[in-house]
Short mmCIF file of C-alpha atoms and ligand atoms in Angstrom, two decimals:
data_model
loop_
_atom_site.label_atom_id
_atom_site.label_comp_id
_atom_site.label_asym_id
_atom_site.label_seq_id
_atom_site.Cartn_x
_atom_site.Cartn_y
_atom_site.Cartn_z
CA MET A 1 -0.23 -11.15 14.39
CA LYS A 2 -2.45 -8.05 14.28
CA LYS A 3 -3.98 -7.37 10.88
CA ILE A 4 -3.12 -4.05 9.26
CA LEU A 5 -5.16 -1.48 7.40
CA ILE A 6 -3.60 0.89 4.89
CA CYS A 7 -5.75 3.84 3.83
CA ASN A 8 -4.64 5.19 0.47
CA TRP A 9 -6.41 8.52 0.26
CA LYS A 10 -4.87 9.32 -3.13
CA THR A 11 -5.96 12.87 -4.05
CA TYR A 12 -9.56 12.48 -2.92
CA LEU A 13 -9.51 14.71 0.17
CA THR A 14 -9.10 18.27 1.37
CA LEU A 15 -6.85 18.73 4.40
CA ASP A 16 -9.87 19.18 6.66
CA GLN A 17 -11.42 15.96 5.37
CA ALA A 18 -8.13 14.10 5.96
CA ILE A 19 -7.96 15.47 9.52
CA ALA A 20 -11.52 14.25 10.20
CA LEU A 21 -10.60 10.73 9.02
CA CYS A 22 -7.37 10.76 11.06
CA GLU A 23 -9.49 11.43 14.14
CA ILE A 24 -11.33 8.15 13.47
CA ILE A 25 -8.15 6.07 13.19
CA ALA A 26 -5.96 7.93 15.70
CA HIS A 27 -6.21 5.30 18.45
CA ASP A 28 -4.86 2.37 16.50
CA ASP A 29 -1.20 1.56 15.83
CA ASN A 30 -1.89 -1.06 13.14
CA ILE A 31 -3.28 1.49 10.72
CA ILE A 32 -1.25 3.30 8.10
CA ALA A 33 -2.67 6.42 6.46
CA ALA A 34 -1.33 7.56 3.10
CA PRO A 35 -2.57 11.11 2.55
CA ALA A 36 -1.69 13.38 -0.36
CA MET A 37 1.89 14.66 -0.32
CA PRO A 38 1.06 18.26 0.76
CA HIS A 39 -0.85 16.94 3.81
CA LEU A 40 1.94 14.71 5.13
CA ALA A 41 3.83 17.12 7.41
CA TYR A 42 0.73 18.54 9.03
CA LEU A 43 -0.85 15.14 9.72
CA ALA A 44 2.40 13.57 10.97
CA LYS A 45 2.72 16.37 13.53
CA ALA A 46 -0.94 16.48 14.54
CA PHE A 47 -1.36 12.68 14.82
CA PRO A 48 1.92 11.20 16.10
CA VAL A 49 0.24 7.84 16.92
CA ILE A 50 -0.80 7.20 13.31
CA ASN A 51 1.70 5.57 10.98
CA ILE A 52 1.83 7.94 8.04
CA SER A 53 2.90 6.87 4.57
CA ALA A 54 3.83 8.85 1.50
CA GLN A 55 2.08 7.71 -1.69
CA ASP A 56 5.38 7.83 -3.56
CA ILE A 57 8.99 9.03 -3.22
CA SER A 58 11.65 10.39 -5.54
CA SER A 59 13.41 7.90 -7.80
CA CYS A 60 16.28 10.26 -8.54
CA THR A 61 17.63 10.97 -5.08
CA GLY A 62 17.26 10.01 -1.46
CA ALA A 63 19.09 13.06 -0.16
CA PHE A 64 18.57 16.74 0.48
CA GLY A 65 19.86 18.75 -2.48
CA ALA A 66 19.14 20.58 -5.71
CA TYR A 67 16.29 18.41 -7.01
CA THR A 68 13.40 20.72 -7.85
CA GLY A 69 10.00 19.15 -7.41
CA GLU A 70 11.25 15.87 -5.92
CA THR A 71 10.25 14.33 -2.58
CA PRO A 72 13.26 12.37 -1.33
CA VAL A 73 13.34 9.96 1.58
CA SER A 74 15.42 12.49 3.58
CA ILE A 75 12.60 15.07 3.52
CA LEU A 76 10.03 12.45 4.50
CA GLN A 77 12.13 11.21 7.39
CA ASP A 78 12.64 14.74 8.63
CA ILE A 79 8.87 15.18 9.02
CA GLY A 80 8.39 11.79 10.70
CA ILE A 81 7.09 9.65 7.84
CA ASP A 82 7.51 5.89 8.36
CA TYR A 83 6.31 4.33 5.11
CA ALA A 84 6.13 4.94 1.38
CA ILE A 85 3.92 3.29 -1.23
CA ILE A 86 6.12 2.17 -4.12
CA GLY A 87 4.93 1.15 -7.60
CA HIS A 88 1.21 1.78 -7.23
CA SER A 89 -0.68 0.69 -10.36
CA GLU A 90 -2.00 4.22 -10.92
CA ARG A 91 1.63 5.29 -11.33
CA ARG A 92 2.80 2.22 -13.26
CA SER A 93 -0.06 2.57 -15.75
CA ARG A 94 0.82 6.22 -16.43
CA LYS A 95 4.47 5.15 -17.00
CA LEU A 96 5.58 7.13 -13.94
CA ASP A 97 7.05 3.96 -12.42
CA ASN A 98 8.84 0.98 -13.91
CA LYS A 99 11.20 -1.73 -12.66
CA ASP A 100 14.19 0.67 -12.61
CA THR A 101 12.46 3.50 -10.75
CA ILE A 102 10.95 1.03 -8.29
CA LEU A 103 14.35 -0.50 -7.59
CA ALA A 104 15.90 2.96 -7.08
CA LYS A 105 13.10 3.97 -4.72
CA LEU A 106 13.56 0.80 -2.69
CA GLU A 107 17.28 1.42 -2.40
CA TYR A 108 16.63 4.95 -1.11
CA CYS A 109 14.07 3.58 1.36
CA LEU A 110 16.62 1.04 2.57
CA ALA A 111 19.33 3.66 3.05
CA GLY A 112 16.91 6.02 4.76
CA ALA A 113 14.98 3.56 6.96
CA ILE A 114 11.56 4.13 5.39
CA SER A 115 9.49 0.94 5.17
CA PRO A 116 8.10 0.32 1.70
CA ILE A 117 4.62 -0.78 0.73
CA ILE A 118 5.39 -2.45 -2.61
CA CYS A 119 2.40 -2.77 -4.95
CA VAL A 120 2.21 -5.55 -7.51
CA GLY A 121 -0.63 -6.81 -9.66
CA GLU A 122 -1.60 -7.99 -13.11
CA SER A 123 -3.69 -6.29 -15.77
CA ASN A 124 -7.01 -7.57 -17.07
CA ASP A 125 -5.25 -8.84 -20.16
CA ASP A 126 -2.63 -10.70 -18.10
CA ARG A 127 -5.38 -12.35 -16.08
CA LYS A 128 -7.42 -13.33 -19.15
CA ASN A 129 -4.35 -14.89 -20.72
CA GLY A 130 -3.37 -16.80 -17.60
CA ARG A 131 -0.20 -14.76 -17.06
CA HIS A 132 -1.18 -13.27 -13.70
CA LEU A 133 1.15 -15.36 -11.53
CA SER A 134 4.20 -14.90 -13.75
CA VAL A 135 3.57 -11.14 -14.07
CA VAL A 136 3.37 -10.69 -10.32
CA ARG A 137 6.44 -12.88 -9.69
CA ASP A 138 8.32 -10.90 -12.32
CA GLN A 139 7.37 -7.58 -10.68
CA LEU A 140 8.89 -8.84 -7.43
CA GLN A 141 11.97 -10.45 -8.90
CA GLY A 142 15.25 -8.71 -8.12
CA LEU A 143 13.78 -6.36 -5.53
CA PRO A 144 15.75 -6.26 -2.23
CA ILE A 145 12.71 -7.32 -0.19
CA GLU A 146 14.63 -9.54 2.22
CA GLN A 147 16.88 -6.68 3.24
CA PHE A 148 14.10 -4.69 4.83
CA ALA A 149 13.36 -5.09 8.52
CA LYS A 150 9.75 -4.19 7.72
CA VAL A 151 8.11 -4.46 4.32
CA ILE A 152 4.54 -4.70 3.10
CA ILE A 153 3.69 -6.28 -0.22
CA ALA A 154 0.32 -5.27 -1.59
CA TYR A 155 -1.30 -7.48 -4.19
CA GLU A 156 -3.50 -5.14 -6.21
CA PRO A 157 -4.82 -6.44 -9.54
CA THR A 158 -4.94 -3.32 -11.72
CA TRP A 159 -8.35 -4.31 -13.09
CA SER A 160 -9.73 -4.18 -9.56
CA VAL A 161 -8.15 -0.94 -8.31
CA GLY A 162 -10.79 1.78 -8.33
CA THR A 163 -13.22 -0.21 -10.50
CA GLY A 164 -15.58 -1.86 -8.02
CA THR A 165 -14.70 -5.26 -9.55
CA LEU A 166 -13.38 -7.69 -6.97
CA PRO A 167 -11.54 -10.88 -7.92
CA SER A 168 -13.03 -14.06 -6.51
CA LEU A 169 -11.69 -15.08 -3.12
CA ALA A 170 -10.05 -18.09 -4.81
CA GLU A 171 -8.29 -15.78 -7.28
CA ILE A 172 -7.02 -13.56 -4.46
CA GLN A 173 -5.81 -16.52 -2.49
CA GLU A 174 -4.07 -18.17 -5.42
CA THR A 175 -2.01 -15.07 -6.15
CA MET A 176 -1.28 -14.29 -2.50
CA LEU A 177 0.04 -17.85 -2.06
CA ALA A 178 2.20 -17.51 -5.16
CA ILE A 179 3.64 -14.26 -3.79
CA SER A 180 4.41 -15.67 -0.36
CA SER A 181 6.05 -18.74 -1.82
CA SER A 182 8.25 -16.60 -4.07
CA ILE A 183 9.59 -14.62 -1.10
CA LYS A 184 11.71 -16.75 1.15
CA SER A 185 11.89 -14.62 4.25
CA LEU A 186 8.29 -13.60 4.90
CA ASP A 187 8.07 -13.38 8.69
CA ASN A 188 6.35 -11.27 11.32
CA ASN A 189 7.70 -8.04 9.87
CA HIS A 190 6.73 -8.89 6.32
CA HIS A 191 3.08 -8.36 5.58
CA LEU A 192 1.10 -9.41 2.57
CA VAL A 193 -2.00 -7.28 2.04
CA TYR A 194 -4.75 -7.20 -0.57
CA GLY A 195 -5.96 -4.02 -2.29
CA GLY A 196 -8.50 -3.27 -5.02
CA SER A 197 -12.20 -2.41 -4.53
CA VAL A 198 -12.17 -3.35 -0.83
CA SER A 199 -15.33 -2.13 0.89
CA ALA A 200 -17.13 -2.57 4.20
CA GLU A 201 -19.17 -5.32 2.49
CA ASN A 202 -16.28 -7.52 1.32
CA ALA A 203 -13.51 -6.68 3.84
CA LYS A 204 -14.31 -9.53 6.21
CA ASP A 205 -14.23 -12.22 3.51
CA ILE A 206 -10.86 -11.01 2.25
CA ILE A 207 -9.12 -10.37 5.57
CA THR A 208 -10.00 -13.84 6.85
CA LEU A 209 -8.38 -15.60 3.87
CA PRO A 210 -5.30 -17.58 4.97
CA GLY A 211 -2.09 -15.61 4.34
CA VAL A 212 -3.78 -12.21 4.08
CA SER A 213 -2.34 -9.98 6.78
CA GLY A 214 -4.09 -6.75 5.90
CA LEU A 215 -6.00 -4.57 3.47
CA LEU A 216 -5.03 -1.61 1.33
CA VAL A 217 -8.16 0.47 0.86
CA GLY A 218 -8.62 3.45 -1.45
CA LYS A 219 -12.05 4.97 -2.09
CA ALA A 220 -13.87 3.19 0.75
CA ALA A 221 -11.32 4.53 3.24
CA THR A 222 -12.33 8.10 2.36
CA ASP A 223 -15.85 7.53 3.64
CA ALA A 224 -16.15 7.81 7.44
CA VAL A 225 -18.95 5.23 7.73
CA GLN A 226 -17.17 2.62 5.61
CA LEU A 227 -13.84 3.35 7.30
CA ARG A 228 -15.35 2.74 10.75
CA SER A 229 -16.88 -0.55 9.58
CA ILE A 230 -13.63 -1.78 8.02
CA LEU A 231 -11.75 -0.80 11.19
CA ASP A 232 -14.22 -2.74 13.24
CA ILE A 233 -13.71 -5.82 11.06
CA ILE A 234 -9.90 -5.53 11.27
CA GLU A 235 -9.96 -5.09 15.04
CA LYS A 236 -12.05 -8.24 15.51
CA CYS A 237 -9.68 -10.42 13.48
P1 PGA B 301 -9.62 1.20 -4.33
O1 PGA B 301 -8.06 1.58 -4.42
O2 PGA B 301 -9.84 0.61 -2.96
O3 PGA B 301 -10.32 2.51 -4.53
O4 PGA B 301 -9.87 0.21 -5.40
C1 PGA B 301 -7.10 0.70 -3.90
C2 PGA B 301 -5.73 1.27 -4.12
O5 PGA B 301 -5.54 2.13 -4.95
O6 PGA B 301 -4.79 0.88 -3.48
#
């Protein structure tokens, strides 16, 4: 199975910078780019080969309608978006996402045929107190993962996202194994990716761990040199 690369560009880039990075990844169909919401429609039209993901979707509706400020699945589908990141730690930690909103978002994705990238991961405190596996299993429990034809689960320890602190390879592997054993129907369309402080220096060690089918990269994916190196590593796997 081809390894996948998800570039979460958060709100780091101008539109012109996002276009320049899309030109680097435009030839590859195993890459998913998640630009800022206002850039989605332009990039989806300009780069039809790239799988484009929203960084979030509305939790209050999946439909067109009178929902000021929301971005429902229907709008995303209309502009050709294939994926949506759900439950990213930067949203969970600001209380913008919780179990209920995540479940609602997944149900809208399911009804609207958007493939979710579901983020899970423990806090520093959870890890220090040995709760990391139960926290991650709990975040996944009750989610309709098996109902999706395509789903990506991203293990992203919150203490590693955006901090430059990488878990040990053994720590990554332990949690990834716990996740895959808690989901019965992981198959070719169900990917398990790692995210949190991935860089050109550590990408190879992580992507070659058993059970890791891809990487979710934030900051390093906004730098053309690092992005090219990570792409190179992914393509050789
Ligand atoms: P980072 O972000 O690579 O900058 O740590 C990862 C993420 O937010 O998914």
